[in-house]
């Protein structure tokens, strides 16, 4: 047992000095095609979505009132603590896998395995949940145009009369898988163009809405008390990450060590500025008690006689949420690819396309899996599969950046997390605090998935990983 829980057992670590895109017996590698602004667009695409088009109105109406702007700021500061930690690792370890790879390199194989294992489910479920959300907007637009779709294709069983499958949500998941399989160069161009269009819609909301703001609507600013702003922060926190999934594309960046840290910070900064401005416009245009919980921005513009803008916002919501699907499907496929290349999962999954150099097998598997979840599970049940893995990944990365800073201070870092160790410690505390808001069903689901992962790791991964195959012959030698 002592040998098992040692640096030659489950605590063996990937050697940071030798981590490159070609490490691993499979020889599979990804192509470096992404520039700084394409990386930033992927990050913005993952962060800006449901937070602006749905959560802002929900939190303003029932939890924080006009103080929803503070909710986003609090969540943004907490998320920034984790983002700064991600940025340091992104500049140090230019390898696919994000939190999985960082955990593997610093905390050992068992830590990396479980973060990677959990992110496989979390990211896939996020893709499905977001797809279901887009489907709702699509149905709204079709109905507003006077058309009528057959009931069987409008939702998962149990979500309405005659519902059999959410066909539009399932097809969207398959569409994103198709785009990612076309190659990262073309996929990134699509994502950048769509993100630019989404940002233009958000700027339209801010500029037009500014002229209809009534300062009287900001009073009272704390209708639910100061605690309401913090409660709201726990809700909207799930709208201010996405850079973590973007960081899984490190191997596909032209200059990952310089560009990835900048892209992480730029994407969060851009998203936070837009979030704050939209919240100020939303709560200034309409009294918080009158804001629609499901379509806050659309209802606000309808309330001032701008129905055409409300329709544009609905289209923008579909476009905006589509980019979230892209970012998180990119994330899950790169984590899976990295785990398979490292031997923790069968190498068959790490096979890349001979000319496009993308992991086609895992991409289609994730596309089909997310399509099944989106098509046949109600959004509430699908949402229960998300959140906890992201928070635990944040904890792992923040812990790892502290540990590595003191264990290996001499390593060349293109970006250094400021305020060490206070800043990453804040990320740890806030992420753990947010887990207390999760439903008990989420913890049960996590425990079941954890046990399944435990069985797979000790039954397969422990003996088949690349580090196990290269186990040192000298009993006293450390695999570092």
Phi, psi and omega in degrees: 000324179298321179292325180298315183263058180224178179287357171252002177248229184290346179264009177297144186240149175288134180289116185299321183299334185253008180282112177223174181291345181260000181293141180118144186292340184288335182074000180287140179214161180257163184263134180276104183230347188273132174265180185302314186283334173291320175298315180298320179297320178296319178295313178298322179298326180280332184273312184274117179190251181298333181301315180280315190276346182224305187297325182302314179291320180299313182290320179298318183289317190246353186230320190232341185067212179301339179290003176302332177297323176289327177301316180291323179294317179298313179297323180294319178296316179296318179293326180297326178300318177287322181299320179295325177291317176301321183297321179296316179292322181298326178280341183265323185236090183280063187226147178298152175119338176053235186303325177300310182293319180297316179296320180297319185285334187248315187261352177108168186298319183295321178293315178298319180302309187289328174292315177298316180300317181288322180294332177302317180283316184299310183294320178298318180293323178298318178303315181293315181299316180295321177299320177297321179297318178296321181302321179298317178295320181297315178299321179299315181293320179297315180294322180292337177275359177090004179271163180225125180261151178297140186299328186298336185258007188264356181179167179291158178305135179091355181265357180173167181297124176080000182289133179237325181202144173272085189296318183296318179297318180295317180294325178297318179299318179292326178296317180296319177299319179298315181298316180295329180281350177286349182115146186292329181298307181289324179296320180293323177297317177299312181299317181297317180295317182291321178296319178300319178295320179296316180297323177298320178296317179296319178295325175299316178302315184292312185292310181292317182295330181303324182283356180242014178282134174242117185300336179298334180289346179278358182247131356284146183285328180242066182295337179252014182081168179299327180298332178297325178294322179288322176298319177297325179298322179296328180284312186279352178305326182287359176256359184242024166239168186152330176296333179295319177291322178298325183292347176291346182269022184304321182288347182257008176268139181296323180220072189301318186295332177264320188278323185298313177301319179296317181297320179299312183287320179298315184295319179292319180296314179299314181298318183293321177299315180294320178300312183297314181295319179295319179297320178295319179291314183301308183283345176274332180282326188219140177303137186303330181289342182258356182289131178290131184292332185263328180223064186303312183293316180298316180294325180296316180287326175296326182293339178251018174080023180247062182296326180296319178295324179299321178293321178298322179296320179298319176295318178298325179296318178296314180297315183297317183285333177301321180291332176295317177302317181300311184297316184282331173290323173303316181299310185293323181291325180285326175295314180298315178302314183295317179297322181289320178295329178281356177088000180285337172232162183307137182298341179304326182287340183272003181293130179253161178294138186297333181246326181273341177056047173233151182283083187296324185295309182291330180296316179290324178298313179296320179300314180292317180298314179293327178295320178295315179298313182294325184281330190238358176247137173300153185299328180294317180290322178294322181295333180295342181277355185254182170083303189297322181295323179296314181296319179292326176295320177300317179299313181299314182294318180293321176295316184296322182292327176291311182301313184291326180299322181272330180283319183229067182293341185277349182298140180288121182242123178283342175217137180240125178300123180286163175064031179293134000262011187295314184298306178296330177297322176297321177298321179295310184298314183293320180295317178295321178299318181294333178295338179289346179270354182280146181293154181297331178297327179295320179292324177295314179300317180297319181297318179296312180297323178298314180296317178300317178297323179299316180296315181294319182297308184283336179276336184227302193294321186302321183266347186250356181294159179299323179293324177294321180292331181258027182304129181296144180284328179284117182303336182269358184278138178265135183291354175302000000 
